[in-house]
PDB file of C-alpha atoms in Angstrom:
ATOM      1  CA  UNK A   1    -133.356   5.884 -29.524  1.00 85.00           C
ATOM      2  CA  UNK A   2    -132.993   8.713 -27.116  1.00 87.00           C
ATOM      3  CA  UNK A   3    -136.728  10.396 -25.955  1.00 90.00           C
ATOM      4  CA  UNK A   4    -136.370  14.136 -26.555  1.00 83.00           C
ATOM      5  CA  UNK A   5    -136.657  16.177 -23.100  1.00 86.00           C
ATOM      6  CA  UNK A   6    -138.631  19.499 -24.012  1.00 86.00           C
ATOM      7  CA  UNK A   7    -138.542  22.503 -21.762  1.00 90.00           C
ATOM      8  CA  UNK A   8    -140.169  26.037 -21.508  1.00 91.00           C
ATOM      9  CA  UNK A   9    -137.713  28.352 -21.569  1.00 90.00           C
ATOM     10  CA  UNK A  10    -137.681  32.641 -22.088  1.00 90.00           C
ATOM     11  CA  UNK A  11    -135.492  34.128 -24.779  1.00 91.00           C
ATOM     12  CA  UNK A  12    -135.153  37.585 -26.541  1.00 93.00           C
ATOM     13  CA  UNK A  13    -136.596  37.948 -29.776  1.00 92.00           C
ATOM     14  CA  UNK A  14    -132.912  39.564 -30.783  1.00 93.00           C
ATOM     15  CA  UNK A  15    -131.592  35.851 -29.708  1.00 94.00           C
ATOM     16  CA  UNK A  16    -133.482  34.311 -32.067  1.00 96.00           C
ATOM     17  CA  UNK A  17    -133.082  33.354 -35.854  1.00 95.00           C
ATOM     18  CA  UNK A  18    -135.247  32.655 -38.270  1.00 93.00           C
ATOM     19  CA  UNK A  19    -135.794  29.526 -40.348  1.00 91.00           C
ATOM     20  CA  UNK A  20    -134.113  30.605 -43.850  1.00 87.00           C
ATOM     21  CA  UNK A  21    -136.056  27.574 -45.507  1.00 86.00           C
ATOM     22  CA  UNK A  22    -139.832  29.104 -44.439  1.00 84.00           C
ATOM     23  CA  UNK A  23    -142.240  28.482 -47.179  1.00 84.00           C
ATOM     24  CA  UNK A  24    -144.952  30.602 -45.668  1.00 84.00           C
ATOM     25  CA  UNK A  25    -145.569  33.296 -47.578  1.00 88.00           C
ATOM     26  CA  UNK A  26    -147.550  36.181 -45.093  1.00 91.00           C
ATOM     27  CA  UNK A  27    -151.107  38.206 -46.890  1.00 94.00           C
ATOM     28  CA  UNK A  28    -152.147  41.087 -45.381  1.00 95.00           C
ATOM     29  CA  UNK A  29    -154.987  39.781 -43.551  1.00 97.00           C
ATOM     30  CA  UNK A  30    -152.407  36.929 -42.279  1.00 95.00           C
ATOM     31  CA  UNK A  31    -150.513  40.081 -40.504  1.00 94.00           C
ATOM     32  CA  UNK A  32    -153.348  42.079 -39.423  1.00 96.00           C
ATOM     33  CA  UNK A  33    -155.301  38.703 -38.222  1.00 96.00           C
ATOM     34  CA  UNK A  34    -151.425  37.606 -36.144  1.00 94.00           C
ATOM     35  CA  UNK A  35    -151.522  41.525 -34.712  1.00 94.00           C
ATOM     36  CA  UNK A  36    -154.836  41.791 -33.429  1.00 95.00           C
ATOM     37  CA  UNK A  37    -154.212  38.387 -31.776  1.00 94.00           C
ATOM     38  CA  UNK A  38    -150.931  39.385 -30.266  1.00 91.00           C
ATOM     39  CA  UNK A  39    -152.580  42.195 -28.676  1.00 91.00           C
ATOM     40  CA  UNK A  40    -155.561  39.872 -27.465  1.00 93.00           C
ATOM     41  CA  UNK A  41    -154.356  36.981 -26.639  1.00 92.00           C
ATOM     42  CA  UNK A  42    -150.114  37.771 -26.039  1.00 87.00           C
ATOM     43  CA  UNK A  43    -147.869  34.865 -26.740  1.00 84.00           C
ATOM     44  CA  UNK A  44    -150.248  32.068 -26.384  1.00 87.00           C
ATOM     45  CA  UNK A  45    -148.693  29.585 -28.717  1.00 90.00           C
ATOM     46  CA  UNK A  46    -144.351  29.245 -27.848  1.00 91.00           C
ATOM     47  CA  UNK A  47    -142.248  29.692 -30.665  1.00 94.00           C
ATOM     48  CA  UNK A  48    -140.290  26.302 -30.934  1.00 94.00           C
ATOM     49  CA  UNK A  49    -136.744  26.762 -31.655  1.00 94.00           C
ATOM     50  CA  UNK A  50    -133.609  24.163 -31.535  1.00 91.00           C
ATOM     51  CA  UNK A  51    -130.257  23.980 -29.508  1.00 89.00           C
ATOM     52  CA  UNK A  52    -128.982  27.162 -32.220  1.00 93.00           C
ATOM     53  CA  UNK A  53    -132.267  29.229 -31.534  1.00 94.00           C
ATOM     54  CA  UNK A  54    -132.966  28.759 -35.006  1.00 95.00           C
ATOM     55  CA  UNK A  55    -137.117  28.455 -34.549  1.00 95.00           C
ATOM     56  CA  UNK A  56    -138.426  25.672 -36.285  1.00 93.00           C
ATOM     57  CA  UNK A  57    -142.308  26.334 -35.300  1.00 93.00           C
ATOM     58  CA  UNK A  58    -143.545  30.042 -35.110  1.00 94.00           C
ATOM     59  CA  UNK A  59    -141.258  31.600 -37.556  1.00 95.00           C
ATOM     60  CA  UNK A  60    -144.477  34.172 -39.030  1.00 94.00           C
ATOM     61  CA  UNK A  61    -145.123  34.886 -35.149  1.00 94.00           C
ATOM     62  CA  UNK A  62    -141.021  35.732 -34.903  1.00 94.00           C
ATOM     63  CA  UNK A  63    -140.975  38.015 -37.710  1.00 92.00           C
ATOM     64  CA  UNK A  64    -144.163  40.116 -36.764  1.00 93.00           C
ATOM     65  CA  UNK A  65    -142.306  40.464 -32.752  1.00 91.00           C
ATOM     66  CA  UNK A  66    -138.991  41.542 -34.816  1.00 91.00           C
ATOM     67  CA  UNK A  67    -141.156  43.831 -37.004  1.00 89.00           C
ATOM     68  CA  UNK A  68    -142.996  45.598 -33.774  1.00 82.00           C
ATOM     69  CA  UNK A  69    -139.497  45.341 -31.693  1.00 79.00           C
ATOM     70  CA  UNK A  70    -140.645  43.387 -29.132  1.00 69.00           C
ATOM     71  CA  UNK A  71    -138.170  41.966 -27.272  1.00 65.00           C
TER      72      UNK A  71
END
């Protein structure tokens, strides 16, 4: 089996697409708690996304940037 090579790499939040299959389902608190960190902390966590720029890890995190229009 082949090892997966990861790497680091910067994209646009426009570039990206969203997992259609998300279960998460976002509160209130969930948003305002993921704003307030976004303005403390930045991007501390990647978003993981695949070879399409589908993400497949961060997906909440992607939709808040798209709702603020950070790109």
């Amino acid at each position: 089996m082949k090892k997966l090579q990861w790497t680091t790499e910067k994209r646009k939040v426009s570039e990206l697409k969203s997992f259609e299959g998300n279960p998460r389902k976002a509160t209130e608190k969930d948003i305002k708690d993921l704003d307030q960190s976004l303005e403390r902390f930045d991007m501390a966590e990647p978003l993981v996304i695949n070879t399409d720029n589908e993400v497949i890890g961060g997906n909440f995190r992607l939709s808040r940037l798209k709702e603020k229009r950070i790109d």
